Amino acid sequence: MTEQQYDNLKENYLKHIKRYMKEAGGLFPHITILADHLNETEDPKSAVIHIPIPDEYMENDEAKDEFIEDILPDIMKTVKEKFKPHAIAWTSEAWMRVADKDFNFNEHTYKLLPKKEVLFVSIETEDKQEHHIYEMKRTGMKVTDEGDLCDDIDLIQMEDSMSNAPLKGRFSGLYKKLINS
């Protein structure tokens, strides 16, 4: 996959996720792998592999650790048999607090900051990590094409959301961890 092909695939993935979230009124947490098929020797075809994370693995820290430490490496071994991964994305709805640089941050004062509901997408490659963060504005309810009610959501890209600042946490560093599994 060339850099231009990767950029196109990444942009299409981001458009798809935002469109899905707006149409469905929400988004399930998942990991996505942007890859090439290994069996295509002359002109490899790109692949987007979605790995939804079942609710039971998002319930608490122990379940999340089990998914990252035990289940995901096994999935990745299977993926690498058929695909050459170029990037791994972690995508989820989240709550976020934002502070100025001079904010006196400690274990008590951070709770004074207002929370924002966001769509969070972290995309990691071999040599970089980028973040795309969109504030979610729930504007009411709407009827889906299937006749169900769901939240009507506007997504507003937050400033500096494509920062290359490294993140910490169990869902960061997945590319290097999983490529080496």
PDB file of C-alpha atoms in Angstrom:
ATOM      1  CA  MET A   1       0.000   0.000   0.000  1.00  0.00           C
ATOM      2  CA  THR A   2       1.427   3.344  -0.991  1.00  0.00           C
ATOM      3  CA  GLU A   3       1.234   6.341   1.310  1.00  0.00           C
ATOM      4  CA  GLN A   4      -1.433   7.889  -0.940  1.00  0.00           C
ATOM      5  CA  GLN A   5      -3.493   4.684  -0.843  1.00  0.00           C
ATOM      6  CA  TYR A   6      -3.163   4.586   2.949  1.00  0.00           C
ATOM      7  CA  ASP A   7      -4.241   8.240   3.272  1.00  0.00           C
ATOM      8  CA  ASN A   8      -7.264   7.591   1.034  1.00  0.00           C
ATOM      9  CA  LEU A   9      -8.225   4.467   2.985  1.00  0.00           C
ATOM     10  CA  LYS A  10      -7.847   6.298   6.310  1.00  0.00           C
ATOM     11  CA  GLU A  11      -9.961   9.250   5.135  1.00  0.00           C
ATOM     12  CA  ASN A  12     -12.656   6.894   3.820  1.00  0.00           C
ATOM     13  CA  TYR A  13     -12.635   5.054   7.149  1.00  0.00           C
ATOM     14  CA  LEU A  14     -13.084   8.315   9.080  1.00  0.00           C
ATOM     15  CA  LYS A  15     -15.931   9.412   6.770  1.00  0.00           C
ATOM     16  CA  HIS A  16     -17.600   6.024   7.174  1.00  0.00           C
ATOM     17  CA  ILE A  17     -17.363   6.101  10.992  1.00  0.00           C
ATOM     18  CA  LYS A  18     -18.803   9.619  11.195  1.00  0.00           C
ATOM     19  CA  ARG A  19     -21.619   8.756   8.779  1.00  0.00           C
ATOM     20  CA  TYR A  20     -22.412   5.546  10.667  1.00  0.00           C
ATOM     21  CA  MET A  21     -22.495   7.362  13.999  1.00  0.00           C
ATOM     22  CA  LYS A  22     -24.840  10.038  12.688  1.00  0.00           C
ATOM     23  CA  GLU A  23     -27.155   7.474  11.042  1.00  0.00           C
ATOM     24  CA  ALA A  24     -27.213   5.026  13.966  1.00  0.00           C
ATOM     25  CA  GLY A  25     -27.185   7.605  16.757  1.00  0.00           C
ATOM     26  CA  GLY A  26     -24.150   6.017  18.394  1.00  0.00           C
ATOM     27  CA  LEU A  27     -21.168   3.776  17.869  1.00  0.00           C
ATOM     28  CA  PHE A  28     -19.908   0.535  19.370  1.00  0.00           C
ATOM     29  CA  PRO A  29     -16.254   0.448  20.525  1.00  0.00           C
ATOM     30  CA  HIS A  30     -14.055  -1.341  18.033  1.00  0.00           C
ATOM     31  CA  ILE A  31     -10.590  -1.812  16.669  1.00  0.00           C
ATOM     32  CA  THR A  32     -10.004  -1.487  12.942  1.00  0.00           C
ATOM     33  CA  ILE A  33      -7.023  -2.722  10.983  1.00  0.00           C
ATOM     34  CA  LEU A  34      -6.109  -1.063   7.672  1.00  0.00           C
ATOM     35  CA  ALA A  35      -4.220  -3.663   5.670  1.00  0.00           C
ATOM     36  CA  ASP A  36      -3.371  -5.278   2.352  1.00  0.00           C
ATOM     37  CA  HIS A  37      -4.411  -8.805   1.368  1.00  0.00           C
ATOM     38  CA  LEU A  38      -1.348 -11.085   1.387  1.00  0.00           C
ATOM     39  CA  ASN A  39      -2.559 -13.335  -1.437  1.00  0.00           C
ATOM     40  CA  GLU A  40      -2.579 -10.465  -3.972  1.00  0.00           C
ATOM     41  CA  THR A  41       1.028 -10.424  -5.203  1.00  0.00           C
ATOM     42  CA  GLU A  42       1.008  -8.010  -8.133  1.00  0.00           C
ATOM     43  CA  ASP A  43      -1.538  -5.430  -6.991  1.00  0.00           C
ATOM     44  CA  PRO A  44      -2.538  -6.010  -3.369  1.00  0.00           C
ATOM     45  CA  LYS A  45      -6.103  -5.047  -2.526  1.00  0.00           C
ATOM     46  CA  SER A  46      -6.690  -2.903   0.536  1.00  0.00           C
ATOM     47  CA  ALA A  47      -8.738  -4.236   3.416  1.00  0.00           C
ATOM     48  CA  VAL A  48     -10.549  -2.670   6.348  1.00  0.00           C
ATOM     49  CA  ILE A  49     -10.976  -5.186   9.166  1.00  0.00           C
ATOM     50  CA  HIS A  50     -13.417  -4.204  11.935  1.00  0.00           C
ATOM     51  CA  ILE A  51     -13.137  -5.958  15.289  1.00  0.00           C
ATOM     52  CA  PRO A  52     -16.108  -4.991  17.461  1.00  0.00           C
ATOM     53  CA  ILE A  53     -15.475  -5.250  21.182  1.00  0.00           C
ATOM     54  CA  PRO A  54     -18.300  -7.119  22.931  1.00  0.00           C
ATOM     55  CA  ASP A  55     -19.960  -5.240  25.794  1.00  0.00           C
ATOM     56  CA  GLU A  56     -18.732  -7.704  28.416  1.00  0.00           C
ATOM     57  CA  TYR A  57     -15.135  -6.679  27.634  1.00  0.00           C
ATOM     58  CA  MET A  58     -15.892  -2.995  28.231  1.00  0.00           C
ATOM     59  CA  GLU A  59     -17.575  -3.400  31.643  1.00  0.00           C
ATOM     60  CA  ASN A  60     -14.513  -2.946  33.868  1.00  0.00           C
ATOM     61  CA  ASP A  61     -10.721  -2.673  33.875  1.00  0.00           C
ATOM     62  CA  GLU A  62     -10.154  -6.413  34.297  1.00  0.00           C
ATOM     63  CA  ALA A  63     -12.369  -7.266  31.316  1.00  0.00           C
ATOM     64  CA  LYS A  64     -10.676  -4.622  29.150  1.00  0.00           C
ATOM     65  CA  ASP A  65      -7.254  -5.992  30.127  1.00  0.00           C
ATOM     66  CA  GLU A  66      -8.390  -9.522  29.274  1.00  0.00           C
ATOM     67  CA  PHE A  67      -9.494  -8.383  25.819  1.00  0.00           C
ATOM     68  CA  ILE A  68      -6.214  -6.521  25.124  1.00  0.00           C
ATOM     69  CA  GLU A  69      -3.856  -9.076  26.676  1.00  0.00           C
ATOM     70  CA  ASP A  70      -5.494 -12.410  25.836  1.00  0.00           C
ATOM     71  CA  ILE A  71      -8.070 -12.123  23.068  1.00  0.00           C
ATOM     72  CA  LEU A  72      -6.748  -9.439  20.722  1.00  0.00           C
ATOM     73  CA  PRO A  73      -3.293 -11.043  20.218  1.00  0.00           C
ATOM     74  CA  ASP A  74      -4.995 -14.282  19.088  1.00  0.00           C
ATOM     75  CA  ILE A  75      -7.203 -12.331  16.676  1.00  0.00           C
ATOM     76  CA  MET A  76      -4.132 -10.518  15.359  1.00  0.00           C
ATOM     77  CA  LYS A  77      -2.282 -13.787  14.681  1.00  0.00           C
ATOM     78  CA  THR A  78      -5.207 -14.907  12.526  1.00  0.00           C
ATOM     79  CA  VAL A  79      -5.367 -11.530  10.752  1.00  0.00           C
ATOM     80  CA  LYS A  80      -1.633 -11.616   9.954  1.00  0.00           C
ATOM     81  CA  GLU A  81      -2.053 -14.975   8.200  1.00  0.00           C
ATOM     82  CA  LYS A  82      -4.101 -13.269   5.465  1.00  0.00           C
ATOM     83  CA  PHE A  83      -3.259  -9.559   5.693  1.00  0.00           C
ATOM     84  CA  LYS A  84      -0.332  -7.177   6.010  1.00  0.00           C
ATOM     85  CA  PRO A  85      -1.422  -4.544   8.573  1.00  0.00           C
ATOM     86  CA  HIS A  86      -0.438  -0.919   7.932  1.00  0.00           C
ATOM     87  CA  ALA A  87      -2.413   0.784  10.713  1.00  0.00           C
ATOM     88  CA  ILE A  88      -4.555  -0.011  13.718  1.00  0.00           C
ATOM     89  CA  ALA A  89      -7.355   2.282  14.862  1.00  0.00           C
ATOM     90  CA  TRP A  90      -9.120   2.348  18.217  1.00  0.00           C
ATOM     91  CA  THR A  91     -12.553   3.979  17.950  1.00  0.00           C
ATOM     92  CA  SER A  92     -15.078   4.627  20.679  1.00  0.00           C
ATOM     93  CA  GLU A  93     -17.461   7.084  22.225  1.00  0.00           C
ATOM     94  CA  ALA A  94     -15.864   8.615  25.320  1.00  0.00           C
ATOM     95  CA  TRP A  95     -16.117  11.318  27.950  1.00  0.00           C
ATOM     96  CA  MET A  96     -13.381  13.930  27.909  1.00  0.00           C
ATOM     97  CA  ARG A  97     -12.355  16.863  30.072  1.00  0.00           C
ATOM     98  CA  VAL A  98     -10.289  19.695  28.596  1.00  0.00           C
ATOM     99  CA  ALA A  99      -8.102  22.083  30.628  1.00  0.00           C
ATOM    100  CA  ASP A 100      -5.883  25.036  29.850  1.00  0.00           C
ATOM    101  CA  LYS A 101      -2.124  24.503  30.122  1.00  0.00           C
ATOM    102  CA  ASP A 102      -1.993  26.477  33.386  1.00  0.00           C
ATOM    103  CA  PHE A 103      -4.798  24.524  35.081  1.00  0.00           C
ATOM    104  CA  ASN A 104      -3.814  23.269  38.555  1.00  0.00           C
ATOM    105  CA  PHE A 105      -4.450  19.592  37.858  1.00  0.00           C
ATOM    106  CA  ASN A 106      -4.694  17.075  40.689  1.00  0.00           C
ATOM    107  CA  GLU A 107      -6.900  14.141  41.644  1.00  0.00           C
ATOM    108  CA  HIS A 108      -9.614  16.482  42.972  1.00  0.00           C
ATOM    109  CA  THR A 109      -9.545  19.567  40.723  1.00  0.00           C
ATOM    110  CA  TYR A 110      -9.988  17.711  37.435  1.00  0.00           C
ATOM    111  CA  LYS A 111     -13.577  16.970  38.483  1.00  0.00           C
ATOM    112  CA  LEU A 112     -14.277  20.716  38.300  1.00  0.00           C
ATOM    113  CA  LEU A 113     -13.752  20.642  34.542  1.00  0.00           C
ATOM    114  CA  PRO A 114     -16.849  20.155  32.398  1.00  0.00           C
ATOM    115  CA  LYS A 115     -17.151  16.836  30.564  1.00  0.00           C
ATOM    116  CA  LYS A 116     -17.691  16.578  26.833  1.00  0.00           C
ATOM    117  CA  GLU A 117     -19.016  13.542  25.053  1.00  0.00           C
ATOM    118  CA  VAL A 118     -16.748  12.721  22.110  1.00  0.00           C
ATOM    119  CA  LEU A 119     -16.137  10.326  19.275  1.00  0.00           C
ATOM    120  CA  PHE A 120     -12.503   9.309  19.724  1.00  0.00           C
ATOM    121  CA  VAL A 121     -10.410   7.740  16.954  1.00  0.00           C
ATOM    122  CA  SER A 122      -6.726   6.942  17.478  1.00  0.00           C
ATOM    123  CA  ILE A 123      -4.841   5.643  14.437  1.00  0.00           C
ATOM    124  CA  GLU A 124      -1.372   4.147  14.840  1.00  0.00           C
ATOM    125  CA  THR A 125       1.147   3.139  12.211  1.00  0.00           C
ATOM    126  CA  GLU A 126       4.698   1.914  12.529  1.00  0.00           C
ATOM    127  CA  ASP A 127       6.035   5.448  12.954  1.00  0.00           C
ATOM    128  CA  LYS A 128       3.175   7.691  14.094  1.00  0.00           C
ATOM    129  CA  GLN A 129       0.036   8.022  16.129  1.00  0.00           C
ATOM    130  CA  GLU A 130      -2.728  10.496  15.346  1.00  0.00           C
ATOM    131  CA  HIS A 131      -5.969  11.302  17.093  1.00  0.00           C
ATOM    132  CA  HIS A 132      -9.248  12.479  15.648  1.00  0.00           C
ATOM    133  CA  ILE A 133     -11.661  13.783  18.261  1.00  0.00           C
ATOM    134  CA  TYR A 134     -15.153  15.003  17.490  1.00  0.00           C
ATOM    135  CA  GLU A 135     -17.395  16.564  20.104  1.00  0.00           C
ATOM    136  CA  MET A 136     -20.810  14.911  20.045  1.00  0.00           C
ATOM    137  CA  LYS A 137     -23.824  17.204  20.262  1.00  0.00           C
ATOM    138  CA  ARG A 138     -27.022  15.282  20.812  1.00  0.00           C
ATOM    139  CA  THR A 139     -29.707  17.466  19.236  1.00  0.00           C
ATOM    140  CA  GLY A 140     -32.782  15.304  19.804  1.00  0.00           C
ATOM    141  CA  MET A 141     -34.221  12.090  18.468  1.00  0.00           C
ATOM    142  CA  LYS A 142     -34.878  10.864  14.946  1.00  0.00           C
ATOM    143  CA  VAL A 143     -36.404   7.870  13.206  1.00  0.00           C
ATOM    144  CA  THR A 144     -34.012   5.540  11.377  1.00  0.00           C
ATOM    145  CA  ASP A 145     -34.703   3.979   7.981  1.00  0.00           C
ATOM    146  CA  GLU A 146     -35.789   0.848   9.885  1.00  0.00           C
ATOM    147  CA  GLY A 147     -38.360   2.844  11.875  1.00  0.00           C
ATOM    148  CA  ASP A 148     -36.428   2.833  15.160  1.00  0.00           C
ATOM    149  CA  LEU A 149     -35.783   5.890  17.332  1.00  0.00           C
ATOM    150  CA  CYS A 150     -32.172   6.956  17.855  1.00  0.00           C
ATOM    151  CA  ASP A 151     -30.214  10.011  18.946  1.00  0.00           C
ATOM    152  CA  ASP A 152     -29.678  12.728  16.367  1.00  0.00           C
ATOM    153  CA  ILE A 153     -25.982  13.634  16.638  1.00  0.00           C
ATOM    154  CA  ASP A 154     -23.864  16.456  15.261  1.00  0.00           C
ATOM    155  CA  LEU A 155     -20.098  15.887  15.220  1.00  0.00           C
ATOM    156  CA  ILE A 156     -17.758  18.851  15.598  1.00  0.00           C
ATOM    157  CA  GLN A 157     -14.056  18.249  15.081  1.00  0.00           C
ATOM    158  CA  MET A 158     -12.150  19.545  18.092  1.00  0.00           C
ATOM    159  CA  GLU A 159      -9.074  21.764  17.717  1.00  0.00           C
ATOM    160  CA  ASP A 160      -5.735  19.978  17.852  1.00  0.00           C
ATOM    161  CA  SER A 161      -7.540  16.644  17.554  1.00  0.00           C
ATOM    162  CA  MET A 162      -5.049  15.362  14.996  1.00  0.00           C
ATOM    163  CA  SER A 163      -2.197  15.868  17.421  1.00  0.00           C
ATOM    164  CA  ASN A 164       0.657  13.401  17.400  1.00  0.00           C
ATOM    165  CA  ALA A 165       0.992  13.614  21.177  1.00  0.00           C
ATOM    166  CA  PRO A 166       1.448  10.093  22.499  1.00  0.00           C
ATOM    167  CA  LEU A 167      -1.420   8.646  24.491  1.00  0.00           C
ATOM    168  CA  LYS A 168      -1.192   6.274  27.402  1.00  0.00           C
ATOM    169  CA  GLY A 169      -3.588   3.557  28.357  1.00  0.00           C
ATOM    170  CA  ARG A 170      -4.539   0.021  27.509  1.00  0.00           C
ATOM    171  CA  PHE A 171      -5.827   0.940  24.045  1.00  0.00           C
ATOM    172  CA  SER A 172      -2.675   2.818  23.024  1.00  0.00           C
ATOM    173  CA  GLY A 173       0.435   1.304  21.465  1.00  0.00           C
ATOM    174  CA  LEU A 174      -1.653  -1.397  19.788  1.00  0.00           C
ATOM    175  CA  TYR A 175       0.187  -1.305  16.467  1.00  0.00           C
ATOM    176  CA  LYS A 176       3.598  -2.183  17.866  1.00  0.00           C
ATOM    177  CA  LYS A 177       2.161  -4.630  20.373  1.00  0.00           C
ATOM    178  CA  LEU A 178       0.025  -6.516  17.872  1.00  0.00           C
ATOM    179  CA  ILE A 179       2.439  -6.509  14.949  1.00  0.00           C
ATOM    180  CA  ASN A 180       4.953  -8.246  17.210  1.00  0.00           C
ATOM    181  CA  SER A 181       2.467 -10.814  18.555  1.00  0.00           C
TER     182      SER A 181
END
